[in-house]
Coordinates of C-alpha atoms in Angstrom, one line a residue:
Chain A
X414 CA 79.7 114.9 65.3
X415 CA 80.3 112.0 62.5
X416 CA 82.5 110.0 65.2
X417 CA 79.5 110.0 67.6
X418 CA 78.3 106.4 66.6
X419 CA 81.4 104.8 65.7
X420 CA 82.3 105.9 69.1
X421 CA 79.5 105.1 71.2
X422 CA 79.4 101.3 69.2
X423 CA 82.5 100.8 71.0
X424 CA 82.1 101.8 74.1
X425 CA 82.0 97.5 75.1
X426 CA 85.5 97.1 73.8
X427 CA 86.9 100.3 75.2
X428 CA 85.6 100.0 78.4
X429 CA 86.0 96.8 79.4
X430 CA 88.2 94.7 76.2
X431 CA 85.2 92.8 74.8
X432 CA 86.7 90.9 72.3
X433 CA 85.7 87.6 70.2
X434 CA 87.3 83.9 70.0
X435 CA 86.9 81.8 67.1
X436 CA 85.5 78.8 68.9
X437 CA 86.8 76.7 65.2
X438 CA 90.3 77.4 66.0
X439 CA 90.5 79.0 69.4
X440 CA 92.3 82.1 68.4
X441 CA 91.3 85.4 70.2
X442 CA 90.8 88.7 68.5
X443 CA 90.6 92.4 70.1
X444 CA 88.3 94.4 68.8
X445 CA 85.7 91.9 67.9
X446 CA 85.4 90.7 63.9
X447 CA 82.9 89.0 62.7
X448 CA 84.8 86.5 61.0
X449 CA 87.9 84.5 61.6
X450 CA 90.6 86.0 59.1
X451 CA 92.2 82.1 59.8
X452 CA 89.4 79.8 59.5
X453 CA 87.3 82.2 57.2
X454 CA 83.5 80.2 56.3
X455 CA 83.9 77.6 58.9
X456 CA 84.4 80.8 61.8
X457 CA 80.8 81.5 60.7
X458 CA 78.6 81.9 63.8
X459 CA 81.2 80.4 65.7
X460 CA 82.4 83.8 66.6
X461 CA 82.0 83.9 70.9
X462 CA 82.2 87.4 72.8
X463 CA 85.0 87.2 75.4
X464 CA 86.2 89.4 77.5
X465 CA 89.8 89.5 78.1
X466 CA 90.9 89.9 81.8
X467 CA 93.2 92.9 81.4
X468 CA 96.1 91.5 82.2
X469 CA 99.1 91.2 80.3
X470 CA 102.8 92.1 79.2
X471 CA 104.6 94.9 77.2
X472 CA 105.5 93.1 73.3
X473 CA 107.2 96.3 72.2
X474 CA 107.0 100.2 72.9
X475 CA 108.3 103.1 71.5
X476 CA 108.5 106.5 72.9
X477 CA 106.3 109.1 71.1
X478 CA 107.8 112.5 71.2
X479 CA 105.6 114.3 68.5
X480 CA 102.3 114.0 69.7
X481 CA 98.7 113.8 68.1
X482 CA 97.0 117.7 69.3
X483 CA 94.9 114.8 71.7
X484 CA 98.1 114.0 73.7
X485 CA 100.0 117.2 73.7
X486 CA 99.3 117.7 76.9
X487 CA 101.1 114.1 78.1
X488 CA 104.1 114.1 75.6
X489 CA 106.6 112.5 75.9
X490 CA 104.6 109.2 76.5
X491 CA 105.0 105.4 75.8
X492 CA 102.8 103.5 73.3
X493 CA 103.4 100.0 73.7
X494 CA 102.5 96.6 71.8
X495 CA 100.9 94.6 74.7
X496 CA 100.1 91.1 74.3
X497 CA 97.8 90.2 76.7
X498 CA 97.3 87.0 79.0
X499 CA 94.8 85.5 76.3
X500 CA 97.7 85.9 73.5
X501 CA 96.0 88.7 71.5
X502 CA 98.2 92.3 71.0
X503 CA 96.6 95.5 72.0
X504 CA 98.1 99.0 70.7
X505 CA 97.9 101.3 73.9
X506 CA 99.5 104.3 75.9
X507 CA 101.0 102.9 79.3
X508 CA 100.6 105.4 82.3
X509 CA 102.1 105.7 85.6
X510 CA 105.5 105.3 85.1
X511 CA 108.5 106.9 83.6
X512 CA 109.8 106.2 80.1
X513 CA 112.9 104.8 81.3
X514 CA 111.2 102.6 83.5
X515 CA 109.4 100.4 80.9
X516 CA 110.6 97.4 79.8
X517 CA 109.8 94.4 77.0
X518 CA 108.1 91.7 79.1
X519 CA 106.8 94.6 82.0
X520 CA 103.4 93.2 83.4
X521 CA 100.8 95.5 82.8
X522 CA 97.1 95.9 83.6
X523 CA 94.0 97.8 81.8
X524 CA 92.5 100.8 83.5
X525 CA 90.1 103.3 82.7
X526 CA 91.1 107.0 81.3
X527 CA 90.4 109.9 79.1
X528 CA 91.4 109.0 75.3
X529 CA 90.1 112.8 74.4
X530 CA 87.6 114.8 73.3
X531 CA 86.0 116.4 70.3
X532 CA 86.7 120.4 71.1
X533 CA 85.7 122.6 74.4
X534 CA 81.7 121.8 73.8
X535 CA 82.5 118.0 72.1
X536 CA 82.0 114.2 73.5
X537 CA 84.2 112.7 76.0
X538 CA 86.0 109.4 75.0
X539 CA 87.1 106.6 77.4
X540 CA 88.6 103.6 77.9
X541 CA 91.5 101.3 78.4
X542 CA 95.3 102.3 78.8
X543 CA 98.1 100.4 80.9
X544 CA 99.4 100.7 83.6
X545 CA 102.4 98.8 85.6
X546 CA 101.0 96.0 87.9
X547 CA 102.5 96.0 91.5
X548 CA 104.8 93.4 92.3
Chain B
X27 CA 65.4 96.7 107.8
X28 CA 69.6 97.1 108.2
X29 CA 71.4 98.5 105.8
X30 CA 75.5 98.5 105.4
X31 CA 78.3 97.8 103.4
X32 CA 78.3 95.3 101.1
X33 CA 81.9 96.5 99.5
X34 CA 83.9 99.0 99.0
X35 CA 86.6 100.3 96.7
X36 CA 88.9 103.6 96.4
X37 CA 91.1 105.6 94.0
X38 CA 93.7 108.1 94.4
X39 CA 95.8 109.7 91.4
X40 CA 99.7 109.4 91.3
X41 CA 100.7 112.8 90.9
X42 CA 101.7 115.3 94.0
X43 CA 102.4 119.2 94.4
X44 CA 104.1 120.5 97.7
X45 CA 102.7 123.5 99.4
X46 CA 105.7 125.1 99.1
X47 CA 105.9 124.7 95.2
X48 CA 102.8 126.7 95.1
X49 CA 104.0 129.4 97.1
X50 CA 106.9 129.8 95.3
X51 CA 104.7 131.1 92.6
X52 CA 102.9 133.2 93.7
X53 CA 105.2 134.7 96.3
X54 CA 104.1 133.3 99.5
X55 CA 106.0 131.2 102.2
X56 CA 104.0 127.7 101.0
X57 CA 105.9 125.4 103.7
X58 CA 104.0 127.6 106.2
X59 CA 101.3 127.3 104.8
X60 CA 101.0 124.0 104.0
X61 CA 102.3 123.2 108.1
X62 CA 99.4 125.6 109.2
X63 CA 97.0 123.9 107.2
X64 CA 98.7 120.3 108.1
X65 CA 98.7 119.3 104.3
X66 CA 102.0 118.5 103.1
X67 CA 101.2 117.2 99.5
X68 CA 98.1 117.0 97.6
X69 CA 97.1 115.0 94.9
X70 CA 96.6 115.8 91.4
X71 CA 95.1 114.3 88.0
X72 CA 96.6 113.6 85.1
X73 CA 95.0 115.3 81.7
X74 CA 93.3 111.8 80.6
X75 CA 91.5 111.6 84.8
X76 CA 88.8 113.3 85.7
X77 CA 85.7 112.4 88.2
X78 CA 84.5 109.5 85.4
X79 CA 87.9 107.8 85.2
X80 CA 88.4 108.0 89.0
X81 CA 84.8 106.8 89.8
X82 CA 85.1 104.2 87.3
X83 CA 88.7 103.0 88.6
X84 CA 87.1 103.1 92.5
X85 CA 83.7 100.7 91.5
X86 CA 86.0 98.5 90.0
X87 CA 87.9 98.0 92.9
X88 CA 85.1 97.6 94.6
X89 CA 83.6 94.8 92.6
X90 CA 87.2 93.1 92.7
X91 CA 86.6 93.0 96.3
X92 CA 82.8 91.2 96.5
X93 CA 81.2 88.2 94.6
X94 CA 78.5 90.4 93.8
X95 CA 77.1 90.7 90.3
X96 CA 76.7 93.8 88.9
X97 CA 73.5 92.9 87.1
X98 CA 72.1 93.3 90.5
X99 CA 72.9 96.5 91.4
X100 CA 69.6 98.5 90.8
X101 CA 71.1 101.9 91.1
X102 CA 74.1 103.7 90.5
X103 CA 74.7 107.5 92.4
X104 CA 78.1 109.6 91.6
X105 CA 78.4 112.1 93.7
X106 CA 80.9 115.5 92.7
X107 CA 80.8 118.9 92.5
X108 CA 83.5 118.0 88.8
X109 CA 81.3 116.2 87.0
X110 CA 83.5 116.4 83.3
X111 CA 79.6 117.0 81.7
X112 CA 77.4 119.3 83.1
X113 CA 74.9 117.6 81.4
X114 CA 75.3 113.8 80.4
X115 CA 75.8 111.5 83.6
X116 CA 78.7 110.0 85.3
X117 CA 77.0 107.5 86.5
X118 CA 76.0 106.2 83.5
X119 CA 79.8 105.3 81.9
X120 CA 80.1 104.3 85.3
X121 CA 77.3 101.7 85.4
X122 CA 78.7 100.5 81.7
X123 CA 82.0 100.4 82.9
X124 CA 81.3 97.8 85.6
X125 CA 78.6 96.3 83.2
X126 CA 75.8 97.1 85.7
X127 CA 74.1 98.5 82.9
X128 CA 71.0 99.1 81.7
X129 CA 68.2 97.5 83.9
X130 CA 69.3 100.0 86.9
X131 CA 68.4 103.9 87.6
X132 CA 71.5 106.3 88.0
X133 CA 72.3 109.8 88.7
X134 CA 74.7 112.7 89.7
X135 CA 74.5 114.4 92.8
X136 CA 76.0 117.5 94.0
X137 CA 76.1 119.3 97.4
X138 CA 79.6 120.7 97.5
X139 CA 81.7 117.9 99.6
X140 CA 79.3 115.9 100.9
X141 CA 77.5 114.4 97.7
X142 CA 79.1 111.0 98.1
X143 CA 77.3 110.6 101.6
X144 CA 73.9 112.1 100.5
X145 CA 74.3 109.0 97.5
X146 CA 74.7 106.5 100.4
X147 CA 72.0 108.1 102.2
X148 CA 69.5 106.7 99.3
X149 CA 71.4 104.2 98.6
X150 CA 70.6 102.8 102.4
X151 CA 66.6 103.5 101.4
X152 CA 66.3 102.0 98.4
X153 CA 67.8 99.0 99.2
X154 CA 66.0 99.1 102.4
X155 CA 62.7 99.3 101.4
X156 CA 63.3 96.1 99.3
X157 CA 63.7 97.9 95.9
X158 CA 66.7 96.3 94.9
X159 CA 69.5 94.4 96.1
X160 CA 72.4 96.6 95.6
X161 CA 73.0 100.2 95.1
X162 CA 76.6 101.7 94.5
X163 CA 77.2 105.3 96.2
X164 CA 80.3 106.8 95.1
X165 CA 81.9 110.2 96.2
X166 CA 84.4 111.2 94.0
X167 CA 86.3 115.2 92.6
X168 CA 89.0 116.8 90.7
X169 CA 88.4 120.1 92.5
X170 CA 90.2 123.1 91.8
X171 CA 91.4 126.6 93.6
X172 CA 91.8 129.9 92.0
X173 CA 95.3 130.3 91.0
X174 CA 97.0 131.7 94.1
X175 CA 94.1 131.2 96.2
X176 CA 94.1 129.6 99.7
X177 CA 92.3 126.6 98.4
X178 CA 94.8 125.6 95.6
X179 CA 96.9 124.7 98.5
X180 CA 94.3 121.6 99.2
X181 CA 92.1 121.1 96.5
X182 CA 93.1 117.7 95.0
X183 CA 91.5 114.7 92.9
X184 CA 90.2 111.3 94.5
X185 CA 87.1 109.3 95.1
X186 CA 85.4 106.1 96.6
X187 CA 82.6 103.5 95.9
X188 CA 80.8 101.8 98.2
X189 CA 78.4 98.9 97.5
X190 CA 75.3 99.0 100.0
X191 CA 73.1 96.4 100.5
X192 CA 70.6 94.7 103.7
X193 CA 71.4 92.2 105.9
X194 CA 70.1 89.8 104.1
X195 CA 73.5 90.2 101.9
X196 CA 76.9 89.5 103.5
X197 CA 77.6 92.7 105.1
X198 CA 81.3 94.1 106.0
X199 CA 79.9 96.6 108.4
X200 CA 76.6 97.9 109.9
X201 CA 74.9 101.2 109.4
X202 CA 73.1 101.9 112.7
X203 CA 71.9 105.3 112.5
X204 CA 72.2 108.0 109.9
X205 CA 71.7 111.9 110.8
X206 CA 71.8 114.8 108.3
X207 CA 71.8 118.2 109.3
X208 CA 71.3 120.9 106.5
X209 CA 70.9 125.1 106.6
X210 CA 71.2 127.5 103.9
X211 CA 74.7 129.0 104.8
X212 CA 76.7 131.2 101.9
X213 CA 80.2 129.5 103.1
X214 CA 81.5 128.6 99.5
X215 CA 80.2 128.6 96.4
X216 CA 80.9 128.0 92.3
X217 CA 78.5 129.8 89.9
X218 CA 77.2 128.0 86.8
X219 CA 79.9 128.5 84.1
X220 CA 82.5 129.4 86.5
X221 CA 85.9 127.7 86.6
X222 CA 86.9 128.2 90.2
X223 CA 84.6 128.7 93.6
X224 CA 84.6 131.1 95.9
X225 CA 84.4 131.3 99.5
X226 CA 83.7 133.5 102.6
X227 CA 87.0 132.8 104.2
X228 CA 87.1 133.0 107.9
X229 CA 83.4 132.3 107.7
X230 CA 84.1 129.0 106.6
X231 CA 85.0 127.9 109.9
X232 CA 82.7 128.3 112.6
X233 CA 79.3 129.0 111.4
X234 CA 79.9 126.4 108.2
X235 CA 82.4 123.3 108.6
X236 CA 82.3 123.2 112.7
X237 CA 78.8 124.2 113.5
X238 CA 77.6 121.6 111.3
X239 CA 80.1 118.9 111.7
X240 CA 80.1 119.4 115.6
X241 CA 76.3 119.2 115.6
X242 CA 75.7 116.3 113.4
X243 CA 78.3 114.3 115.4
X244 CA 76.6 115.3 118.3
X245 CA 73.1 114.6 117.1
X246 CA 74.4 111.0 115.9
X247 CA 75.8 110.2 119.5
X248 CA 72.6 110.7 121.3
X249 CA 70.7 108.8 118.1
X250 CA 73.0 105.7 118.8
X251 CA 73.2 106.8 122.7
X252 CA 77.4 106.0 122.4
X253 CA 79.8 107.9 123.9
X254 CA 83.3 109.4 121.9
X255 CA 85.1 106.3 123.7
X256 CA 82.9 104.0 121.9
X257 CA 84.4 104.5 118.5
X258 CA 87.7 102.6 117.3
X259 CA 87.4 105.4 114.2
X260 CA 86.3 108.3 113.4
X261 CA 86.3 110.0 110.1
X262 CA 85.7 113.6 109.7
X263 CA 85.3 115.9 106.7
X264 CA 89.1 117.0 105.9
X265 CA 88.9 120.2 104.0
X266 CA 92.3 120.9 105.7
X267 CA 94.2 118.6 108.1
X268 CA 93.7 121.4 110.6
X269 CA 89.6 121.6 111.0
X270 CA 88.9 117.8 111.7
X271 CA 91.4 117.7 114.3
X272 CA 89.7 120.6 116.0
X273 CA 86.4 119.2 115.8
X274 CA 87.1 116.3 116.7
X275 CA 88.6 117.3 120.1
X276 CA 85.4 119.5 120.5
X277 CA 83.5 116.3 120.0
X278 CA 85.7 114.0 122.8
X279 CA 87.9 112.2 120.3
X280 CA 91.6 111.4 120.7
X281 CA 93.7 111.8 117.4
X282 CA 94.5 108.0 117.8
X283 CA 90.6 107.4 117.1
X284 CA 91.1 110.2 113.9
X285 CA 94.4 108.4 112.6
X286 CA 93.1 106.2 109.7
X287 CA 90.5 108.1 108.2
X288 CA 92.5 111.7 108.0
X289 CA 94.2 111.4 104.5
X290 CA 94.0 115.1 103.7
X291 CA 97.9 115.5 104.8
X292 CA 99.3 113.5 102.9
X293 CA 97.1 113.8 99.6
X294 CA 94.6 117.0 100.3
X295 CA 91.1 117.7 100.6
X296 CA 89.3 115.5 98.5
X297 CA 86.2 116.9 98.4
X298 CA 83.5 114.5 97.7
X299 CA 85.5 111.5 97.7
X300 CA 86.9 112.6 101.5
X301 CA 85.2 110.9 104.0
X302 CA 84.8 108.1 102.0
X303 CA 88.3 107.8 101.1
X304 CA 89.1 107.9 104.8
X305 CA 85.9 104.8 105.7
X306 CA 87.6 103.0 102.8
X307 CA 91.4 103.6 104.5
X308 CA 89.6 102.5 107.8
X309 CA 88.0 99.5 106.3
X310 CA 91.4 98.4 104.8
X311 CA 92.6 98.0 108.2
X312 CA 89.4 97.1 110.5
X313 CA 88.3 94.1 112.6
X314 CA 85.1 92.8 113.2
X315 CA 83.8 95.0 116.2
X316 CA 84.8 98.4 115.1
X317 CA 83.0 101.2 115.4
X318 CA 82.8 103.9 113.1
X319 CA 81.7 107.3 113.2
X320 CA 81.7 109.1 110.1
X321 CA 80.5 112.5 109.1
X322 CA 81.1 114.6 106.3
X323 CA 80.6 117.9 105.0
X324 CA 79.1 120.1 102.5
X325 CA 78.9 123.7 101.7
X326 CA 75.9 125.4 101.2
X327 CA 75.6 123.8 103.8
X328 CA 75.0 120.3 105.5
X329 CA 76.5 117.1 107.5
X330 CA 75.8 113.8 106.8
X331 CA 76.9 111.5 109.8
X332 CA 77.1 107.8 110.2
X333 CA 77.7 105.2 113.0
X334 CA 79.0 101.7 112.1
X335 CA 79.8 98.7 113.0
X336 CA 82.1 96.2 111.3
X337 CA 81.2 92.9 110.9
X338 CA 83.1 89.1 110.8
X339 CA 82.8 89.6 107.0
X340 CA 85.9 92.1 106.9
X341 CA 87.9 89.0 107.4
X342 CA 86.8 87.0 104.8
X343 CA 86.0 89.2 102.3
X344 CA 89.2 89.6 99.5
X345 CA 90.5 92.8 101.1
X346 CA 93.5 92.3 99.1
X347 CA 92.2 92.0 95.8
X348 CA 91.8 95.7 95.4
X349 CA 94.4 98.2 95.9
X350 CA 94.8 99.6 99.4
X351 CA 94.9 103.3 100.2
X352 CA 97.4 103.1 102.2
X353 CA 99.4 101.8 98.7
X354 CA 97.6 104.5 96.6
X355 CA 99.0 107.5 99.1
X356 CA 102.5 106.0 99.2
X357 CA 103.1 105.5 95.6
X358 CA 103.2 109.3 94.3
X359 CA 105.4 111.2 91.4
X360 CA 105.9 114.9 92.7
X361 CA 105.7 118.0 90.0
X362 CA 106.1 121.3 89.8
X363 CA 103.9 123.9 89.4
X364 CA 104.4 124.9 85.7
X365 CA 103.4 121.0 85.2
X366 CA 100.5 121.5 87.3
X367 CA 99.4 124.4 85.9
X368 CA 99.1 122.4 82.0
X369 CA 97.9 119.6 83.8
X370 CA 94.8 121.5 85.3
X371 CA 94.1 123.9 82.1
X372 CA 95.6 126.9 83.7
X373 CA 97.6 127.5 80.9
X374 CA 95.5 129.4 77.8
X375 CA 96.3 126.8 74.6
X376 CA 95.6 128.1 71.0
X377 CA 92.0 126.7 69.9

């Protein structure tokens, strides 16, 4: 029941990438901080929500054969570095398409899934995995 | 005051099972099957979709498609008979998930395969009673059959969202007249608690989907005084490919006016998010002018049926912006049943 809140906080980020740019040095970061790890002080209150479009391309992947008990069920799957159009990585599953089919620079876009749940009578989780865009 | 669409958006999982993969199984000739029923494939979700993911994914696509903004929308209404809680509200992650949220009302609704139309249905009054500007009516399943049971053969996963708003708002097409008509028939059912439904077989035919279907269609017709010619489309509930065809040649319609609204061939009956699929497949490809008859069905039982007519908007609306059914139903993965059966939970797991 602990993960409830934590959860539930970041519901804006999961659902729909609400992240911050440090309006000092314009860097983006995903999930939100509170402070610019860069500018440090002079990030203070400079900190803007921003919400990134969803779009962007695959960095790096791997293919994950020994799944976490949450994803046994859609093992073997890819987990992928994607940097997105506003330059900031995201750590994500890509979906819809076969392992051999995914490639470093692959353009990929957020949708909404199941990340799991806390047992048969838990909370749902949601939010954003990748999926190939059409070309 | 009139009432229409506003926009509208759809969502279809990737995966596929044939009929005859499922009747391999269980012992049964499944091409027959699938040829008698006129479904040839079926859709099916993945573990991580359910009715929140695909509702979510449909509004979004419908908000891609309008300038709308979704602090507007005053009220959110999902309907399914697979809500993932049974308590704790689709429509709520929905109305975060297109950051409509909080200053709007939302709920489920269930009534079997009709829900989505009965959320339209209010959708269209409060709008039109000046309430608020937008409402978002989305149909939308991940039904199951029985293991070896006639309805595993159809039951697949898939949903639509429509925006509704007055005139006063740029509307793609007209709602003229709405008709319901509801009776307390035992056709098919699914106990609280229980995983699968049941059903009164055969009865589910004449005295359920056609008597009702038949009749609201009828009903409508004389509302709107319109004739079957008058219609460029009609949509029908699609439990199987099979029924709407009949109906709709007991109603005057050609299968040339049934063509873009009958999915359930290609990816199976829908359930709530059938008809609604199909006006969203109709609206990728209609012209201002069309007319559309629409009428779903429920168990339990009851029709909801709709006349419209498309407007100039269609045109210059960003049709392409979202994905197109058409695109959904041709871009599939197949699997077999043993994959199917994990997928859906049929398998028992250790705790």
């Amino acid at each position: 029941m602990g993960s409830i809140p934590r959860f539930w906080r970041e519901n804006p980020s999961r659902y729909n990438l609400v992240g911050v740019k440090c309006d000092n040095c314009g860097r983006v970061f995903f999930p939100p901080r509170d402070i610019c790890p860069v500018c440090h002080r002079e990030s203070i209150g400079k900190m803007k929500r921003l919400e990134l479009s969803g779009k962007g391309s695959v960095y790096s992947y791997t293919l994950v054969q020994d799944a976490h008990p949450q994803f046994e069920m859609l093992k073997p799957y890819i987990l992928a570095m994607v940097e997105m159009d506003e330059g900031v990585k995201i750590t994500s599953q890509i979906i819809d398409v076969k392992p051999e089919d995914v490639h470093i620079g692959m353009k990929v876009e957020a949708v909404m899934r199941k990340l799991g749940a806390e047992g048969n009578s838990g909370i749902l989780h949601y939010g954003y995995k990748f999926r190939p865009v059409k070309e | 005051m009139k009432t229409g669409i506003v926009s509208y958006g759809a969502y279809i999982p990737r995966t596929r099972i044939e009929p005859a993969e499922i009747g391999r199984v269980w012992g049964i000739d499944g091409e027959a099957m699938g040829k008698g029923l006129m479904v040839h494939r079926k859709s099916v979700p993945m573990p991580d979709e359910d009715t929140i993911t695909i509702s979510v994914q449909a509004a979004r696509d419908m908000m891609q498609r309008t300038q709308a903004d979704p602090e507007e929308i005053g009220a959110i209404f999902v309907g399914s008979e697979s809500h993932p809680y049974a308590v704790k509200p689709t429509s709520t992650i929905v109305a975060e998930a297109i950051e409509a949220a909080p200053h709007l009302t939302a709920a489920d609704y269930e009534f079997a395969c009709k829900a989505g139309t009965a959320a339209i249905q209010t959708s269209m009054g409060l709008v039109g009673s000046g309430m608020m500007r937008y409402s978002v009516a989305i149909g939308a399943d991940t039904s199951q059959g029985a293991p070896g049971d006639a309805l595993e053969y159809t039951a697949a996963a898939g949903g639509a969202a429509l925006l509704i708003g007055t005139e006063k708002e740029r509307l793609i097409a007209v709602i003229n007249h709405t008709y319901s008509f509801t009776t307390d028939t035992p056709d098919f059912w699914r106990r609280e608690g229980q995983m699968y439904p049941s059903h009164g077989g055969r009865f589910t035919g004449e005295p359920a989907y056609f008597k009702h279907v038949v009749t609201a269609g009828k009903t409508l017709m004389e509302m709107a005084d319109t004739k079957p010619e008058d219609y460029h489309h009609v949509i029908l509930h699609q439990p199987n490919g099979k029924f709407p065809n009949r109906a709709g040649k007991q109603m005057g319609f050609t299968s040339e006016q049934l063509k873009y609204g009958l999915l359930t061939p290609e990816i199976g009956n829908t359930y709530s998010g059938a008809v609604m699929l199909g006006l969203a497949s109709v609206l990728d490809i209609a012209k201002p002018g069309d007319r559309i008859l629409m009428v779903a069905f429920g168990s339990g039982a009851g029709s909801d049926a709709f006349d419209l007519t498309v407007t100039d908007e269609i045109e210059k609306i960003p049709r392409e912006k979202g994905t197109t059914v058409r695109e959904m139903i041709d871009n599939y993965t197949l699997i077999d049943y043993a994959t199917y059966a994990k997928y859906r939970g049929k398998i028992k797991m250790r705790e």
